[in-house]
CSV table of C-alpha atoms and ligand atoms in Angstrom, one decimal:
chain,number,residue,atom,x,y,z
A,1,UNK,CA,29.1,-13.1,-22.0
A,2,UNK,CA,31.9,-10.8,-20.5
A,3,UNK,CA,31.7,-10.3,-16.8
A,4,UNK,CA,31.4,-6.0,-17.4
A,5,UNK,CA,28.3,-7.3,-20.0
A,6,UNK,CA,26.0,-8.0,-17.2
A,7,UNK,CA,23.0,-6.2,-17.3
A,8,UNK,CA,20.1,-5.2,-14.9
A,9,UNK,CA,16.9,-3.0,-14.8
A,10,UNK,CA,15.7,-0.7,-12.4
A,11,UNK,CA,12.3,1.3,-11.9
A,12,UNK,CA,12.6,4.3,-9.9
A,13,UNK,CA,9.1,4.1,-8.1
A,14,UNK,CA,6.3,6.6,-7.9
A,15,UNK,CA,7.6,7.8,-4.4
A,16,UNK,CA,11.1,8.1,-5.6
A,17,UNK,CA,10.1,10.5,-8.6
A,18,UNK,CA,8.2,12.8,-5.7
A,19,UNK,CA,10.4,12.6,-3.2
A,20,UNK,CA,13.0,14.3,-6.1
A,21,UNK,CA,15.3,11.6,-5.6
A,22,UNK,CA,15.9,10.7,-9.4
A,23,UNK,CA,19.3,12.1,-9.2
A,24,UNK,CA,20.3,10.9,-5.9
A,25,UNK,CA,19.6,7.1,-6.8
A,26,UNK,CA,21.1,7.2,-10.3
A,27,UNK,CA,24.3,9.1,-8.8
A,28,UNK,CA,24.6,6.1,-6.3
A,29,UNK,CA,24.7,3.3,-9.6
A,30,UNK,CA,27.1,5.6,-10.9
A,31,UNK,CA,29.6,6.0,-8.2
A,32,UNK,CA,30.1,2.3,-7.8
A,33,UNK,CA,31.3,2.1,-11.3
A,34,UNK,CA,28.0,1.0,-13.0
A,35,UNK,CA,27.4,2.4,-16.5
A,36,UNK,CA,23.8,3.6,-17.1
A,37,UNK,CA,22.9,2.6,-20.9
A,38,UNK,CA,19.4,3.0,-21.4
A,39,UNK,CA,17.1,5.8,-19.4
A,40,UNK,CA,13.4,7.4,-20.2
A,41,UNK,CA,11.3,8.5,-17.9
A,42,UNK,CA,7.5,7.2,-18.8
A,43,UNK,CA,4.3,6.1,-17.6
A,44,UNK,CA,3.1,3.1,-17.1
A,45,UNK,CA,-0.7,1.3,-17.6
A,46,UNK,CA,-2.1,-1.1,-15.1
A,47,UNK,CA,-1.4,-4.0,-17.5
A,48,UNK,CA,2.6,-2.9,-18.1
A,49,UNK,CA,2.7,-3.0,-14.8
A,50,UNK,CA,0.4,-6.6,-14.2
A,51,UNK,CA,2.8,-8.0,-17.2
A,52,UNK,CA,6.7,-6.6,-15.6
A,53,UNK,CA,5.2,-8.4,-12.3
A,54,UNK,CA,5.7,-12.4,-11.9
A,55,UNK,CA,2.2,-13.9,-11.8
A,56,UNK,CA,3.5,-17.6,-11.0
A,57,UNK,CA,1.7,-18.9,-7.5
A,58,UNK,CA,5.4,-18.9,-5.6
A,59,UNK,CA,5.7,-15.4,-6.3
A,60,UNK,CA,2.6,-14.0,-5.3
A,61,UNK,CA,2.6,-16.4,-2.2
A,62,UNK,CA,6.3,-14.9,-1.7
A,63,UNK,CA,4.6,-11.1,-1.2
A,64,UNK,CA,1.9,-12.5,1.3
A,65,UNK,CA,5.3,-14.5,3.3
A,66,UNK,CA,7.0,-11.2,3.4
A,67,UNK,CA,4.0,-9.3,4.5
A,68,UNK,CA,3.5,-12.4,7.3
A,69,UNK,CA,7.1,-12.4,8.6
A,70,UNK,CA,6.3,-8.8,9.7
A,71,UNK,CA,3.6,-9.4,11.1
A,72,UNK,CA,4.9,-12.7,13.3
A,73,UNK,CA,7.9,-9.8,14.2
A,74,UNK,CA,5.9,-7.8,16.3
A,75,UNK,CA,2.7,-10.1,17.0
A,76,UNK,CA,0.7,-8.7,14.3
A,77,UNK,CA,-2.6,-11.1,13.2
A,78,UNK,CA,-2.2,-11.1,9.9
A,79,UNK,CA,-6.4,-11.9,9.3
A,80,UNK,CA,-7.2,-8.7,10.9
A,81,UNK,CA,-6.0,-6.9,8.5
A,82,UNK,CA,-7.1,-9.3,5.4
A,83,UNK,CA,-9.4,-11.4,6.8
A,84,UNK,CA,-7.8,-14.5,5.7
A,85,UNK,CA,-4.8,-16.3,6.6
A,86,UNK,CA,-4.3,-17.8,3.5
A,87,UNK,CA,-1.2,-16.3,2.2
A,88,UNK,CA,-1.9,-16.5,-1.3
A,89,UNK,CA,-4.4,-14.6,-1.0
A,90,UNK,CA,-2.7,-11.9,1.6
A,91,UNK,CA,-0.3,-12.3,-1.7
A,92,UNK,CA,-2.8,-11.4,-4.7
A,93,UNK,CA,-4.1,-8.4,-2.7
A,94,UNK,CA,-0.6,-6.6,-2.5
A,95,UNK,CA,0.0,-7.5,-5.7
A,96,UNK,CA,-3.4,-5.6,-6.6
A,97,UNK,CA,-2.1,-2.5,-4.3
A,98,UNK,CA,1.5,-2.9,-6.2
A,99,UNK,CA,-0.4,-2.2,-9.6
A,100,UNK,CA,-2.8,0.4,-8.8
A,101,UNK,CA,1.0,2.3,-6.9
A,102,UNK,CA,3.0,1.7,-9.6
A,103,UNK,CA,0.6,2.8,-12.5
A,104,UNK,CA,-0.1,5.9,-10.5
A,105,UNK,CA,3.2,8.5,-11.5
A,106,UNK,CA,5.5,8.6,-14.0
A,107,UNK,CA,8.2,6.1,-13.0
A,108,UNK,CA,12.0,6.4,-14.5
A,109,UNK,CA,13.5,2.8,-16.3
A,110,UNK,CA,17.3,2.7,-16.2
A,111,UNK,CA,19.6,-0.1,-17.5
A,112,UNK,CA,22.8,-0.4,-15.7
A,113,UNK,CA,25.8,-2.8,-16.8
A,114,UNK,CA,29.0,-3.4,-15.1
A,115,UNK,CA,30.3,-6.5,-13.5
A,116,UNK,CA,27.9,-8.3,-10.7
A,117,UNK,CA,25.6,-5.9,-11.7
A,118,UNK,CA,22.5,-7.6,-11.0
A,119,UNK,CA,23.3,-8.2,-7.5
A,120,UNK,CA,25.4,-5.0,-7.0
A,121,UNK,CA,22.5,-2.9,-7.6
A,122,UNK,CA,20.5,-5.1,-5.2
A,123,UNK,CA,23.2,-4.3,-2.5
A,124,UNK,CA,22.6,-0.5,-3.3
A,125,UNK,CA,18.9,-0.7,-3.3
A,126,UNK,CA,18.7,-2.5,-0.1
A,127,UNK,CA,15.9,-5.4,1.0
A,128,UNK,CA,12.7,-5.2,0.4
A,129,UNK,CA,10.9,-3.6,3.7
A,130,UNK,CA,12.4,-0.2,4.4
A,131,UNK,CA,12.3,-0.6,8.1
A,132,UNK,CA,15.2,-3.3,8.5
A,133,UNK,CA,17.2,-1.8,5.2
A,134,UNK,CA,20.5,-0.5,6.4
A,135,UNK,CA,21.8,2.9,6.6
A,136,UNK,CA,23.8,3.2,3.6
A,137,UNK,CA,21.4,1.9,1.1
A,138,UNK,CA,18.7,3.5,-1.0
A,139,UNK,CA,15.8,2.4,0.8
A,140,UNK,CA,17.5,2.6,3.6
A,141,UNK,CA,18.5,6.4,3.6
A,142,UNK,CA,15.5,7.5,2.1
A,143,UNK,CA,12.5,5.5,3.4
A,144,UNK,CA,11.1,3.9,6.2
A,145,UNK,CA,7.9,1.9,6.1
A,146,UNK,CA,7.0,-1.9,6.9
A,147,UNK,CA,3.9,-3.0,5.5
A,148,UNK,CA,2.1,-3.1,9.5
A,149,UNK,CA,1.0,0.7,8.2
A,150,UNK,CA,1.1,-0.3,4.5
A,151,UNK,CA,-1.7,-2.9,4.4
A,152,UNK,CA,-4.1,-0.7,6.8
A,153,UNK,CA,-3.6,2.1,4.6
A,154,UNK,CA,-4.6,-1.1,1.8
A,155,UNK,CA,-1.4,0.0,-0.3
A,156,UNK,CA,1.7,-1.5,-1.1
A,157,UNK,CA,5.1,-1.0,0.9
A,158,UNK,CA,6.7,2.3,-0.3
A,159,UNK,CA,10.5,1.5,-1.1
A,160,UNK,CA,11.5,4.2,-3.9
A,161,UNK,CA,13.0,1.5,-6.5
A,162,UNK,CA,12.7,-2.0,-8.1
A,163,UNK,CA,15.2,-3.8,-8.9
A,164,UNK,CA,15.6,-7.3,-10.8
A,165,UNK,CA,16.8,-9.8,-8.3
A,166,UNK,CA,18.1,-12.7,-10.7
A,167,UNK,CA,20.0,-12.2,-14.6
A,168,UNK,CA,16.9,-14.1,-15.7
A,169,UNK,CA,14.2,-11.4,-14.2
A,170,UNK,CA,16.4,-8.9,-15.6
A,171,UNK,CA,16.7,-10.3,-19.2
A,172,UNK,CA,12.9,-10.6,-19.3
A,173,UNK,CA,12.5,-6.9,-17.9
A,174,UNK,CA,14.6,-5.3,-20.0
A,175,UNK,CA,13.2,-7.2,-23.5
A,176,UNK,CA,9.4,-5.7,-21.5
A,177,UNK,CA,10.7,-2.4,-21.4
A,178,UNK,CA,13.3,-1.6,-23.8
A,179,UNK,CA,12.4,-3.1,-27.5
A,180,UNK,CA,13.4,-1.1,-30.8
A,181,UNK,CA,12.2,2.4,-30.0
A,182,UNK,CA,14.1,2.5,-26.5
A,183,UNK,CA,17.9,1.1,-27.5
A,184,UNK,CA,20.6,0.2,-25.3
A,185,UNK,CA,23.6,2.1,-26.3
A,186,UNK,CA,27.4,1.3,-25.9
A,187,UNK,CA,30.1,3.1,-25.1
A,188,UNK,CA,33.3,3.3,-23.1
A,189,UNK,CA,33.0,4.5,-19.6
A,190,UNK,CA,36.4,6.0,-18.5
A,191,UNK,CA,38.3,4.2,-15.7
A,192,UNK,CA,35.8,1.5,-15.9
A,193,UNK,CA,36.4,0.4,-20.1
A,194,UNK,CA,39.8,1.8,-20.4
B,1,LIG,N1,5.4,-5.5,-1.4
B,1,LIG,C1,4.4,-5.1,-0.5
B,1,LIG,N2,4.1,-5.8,0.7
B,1,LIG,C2,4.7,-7.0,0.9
B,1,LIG,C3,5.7,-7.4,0.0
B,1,LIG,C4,6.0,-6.7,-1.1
B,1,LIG,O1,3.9,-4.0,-0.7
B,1,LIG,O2,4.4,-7.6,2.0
B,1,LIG,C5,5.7,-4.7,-2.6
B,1,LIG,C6,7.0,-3.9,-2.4
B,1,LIG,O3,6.7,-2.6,-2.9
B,1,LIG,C7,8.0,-4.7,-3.2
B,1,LIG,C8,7.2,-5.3,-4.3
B,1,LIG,O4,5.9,-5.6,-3.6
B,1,LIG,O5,9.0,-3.8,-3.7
B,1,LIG,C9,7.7,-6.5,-5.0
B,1,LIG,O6,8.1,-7.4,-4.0
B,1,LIG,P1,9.5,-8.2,-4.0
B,1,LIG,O7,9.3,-9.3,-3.1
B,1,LIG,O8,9.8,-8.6,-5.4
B,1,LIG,O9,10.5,-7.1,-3.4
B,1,LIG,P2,11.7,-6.4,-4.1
B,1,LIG,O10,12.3,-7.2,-5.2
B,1,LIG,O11,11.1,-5.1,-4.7
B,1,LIG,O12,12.7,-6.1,-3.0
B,2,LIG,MG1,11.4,-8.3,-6.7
């Protein structure tokens, strides 16, 4: 595969269509010299959204470590708030909060290409909890939460966009989201192509 060939997927989140930031976050793909190449705005049922979302053990355990590293931050006890330690557990609960979020407003699904672009969109999006993402960055500029408020309020962490984080998680989101009826298109995208 050419370098410019790389692909990745991105979801602008409930929050991010109602904050009126669709424009804003597309514009920011754009201006680092990413060509968008498949859009629609659409939404989602509870099982699209269980079936974009890894279900593998080390992934849900993943949500319940970033949840806990918060919470060891500022000297949170992580059972109060879930009555277990166990962070698979912590894990499948705001994976259960994710679904319910993200099947709850129309969400916009955008294909970008260009080169790196898998982990140059990540850069642009920012990490995961809004509260340490830098100024400068999607979540960053546009959000601040931390799931200390997230998981009393038994929701997930708002943070306007997904974004795949490896070529393989996007090649499997984009063949979940964009089959026959939604192409990807080619074209030339001046100063970038020619
Ligand atoms: N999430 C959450 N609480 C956590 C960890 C994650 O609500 O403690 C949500 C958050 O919305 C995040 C999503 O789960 O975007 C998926 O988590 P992942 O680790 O894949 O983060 P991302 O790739 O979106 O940065
Ligand atoms: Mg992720």
């Amino acid at each position: 595969m050419q370098p410019k060939e790389e692909k990745t997927f991105i979801l602008i989140k409930p929050d991010g269509v109602r904050k009126g930031l669709i424009g804003e976050i597309i514009k920011r793909f754009e201006q680092r010299d990413l060509k968008v190449v498949a859009m629609e705005m659409f939404h989602a049922s509870r099982k699209e959204m269980d079936n974009h979302y890894p279900k593998e053990d080390k992934w849900v355990r993943r949500l319940g470590e970033k949840t806990m590293a918060t919470y060891a931050k500022y000297g949170h006890d992580v059972k109060k708030d879930f009555g277990t330690s166990d962070l698979m557990r912590v894990g499948k609960t705001v994976r259960g909060w994710l679904l319910d979020f993200m099947s709850s407003a129309p969400l916009v699904k955008v294909v970008v290409q260009g080169v790196h672009a898998v982990d140059m969109v990540r850069k642009i999006v920012g990490p995961t909890m809004p509260y340490l993402a830098e100024m400068g960055t999607i979540r960053g500029d546009f959000s601040n939460d931390s799931p200390l408020n997230a998981n009393v309020e038994r929701r997930s962490v708002f943070n306007l966009v997904h974004a795949s984080e490896t070529p393989e998680e996007a090649k499997h989101e984009i063949a979940h989201w964009f089959g026959k009826k939604s192409p990807i298109y080619k074209y030339k995208r001046f100063g970038v192509d020619e």
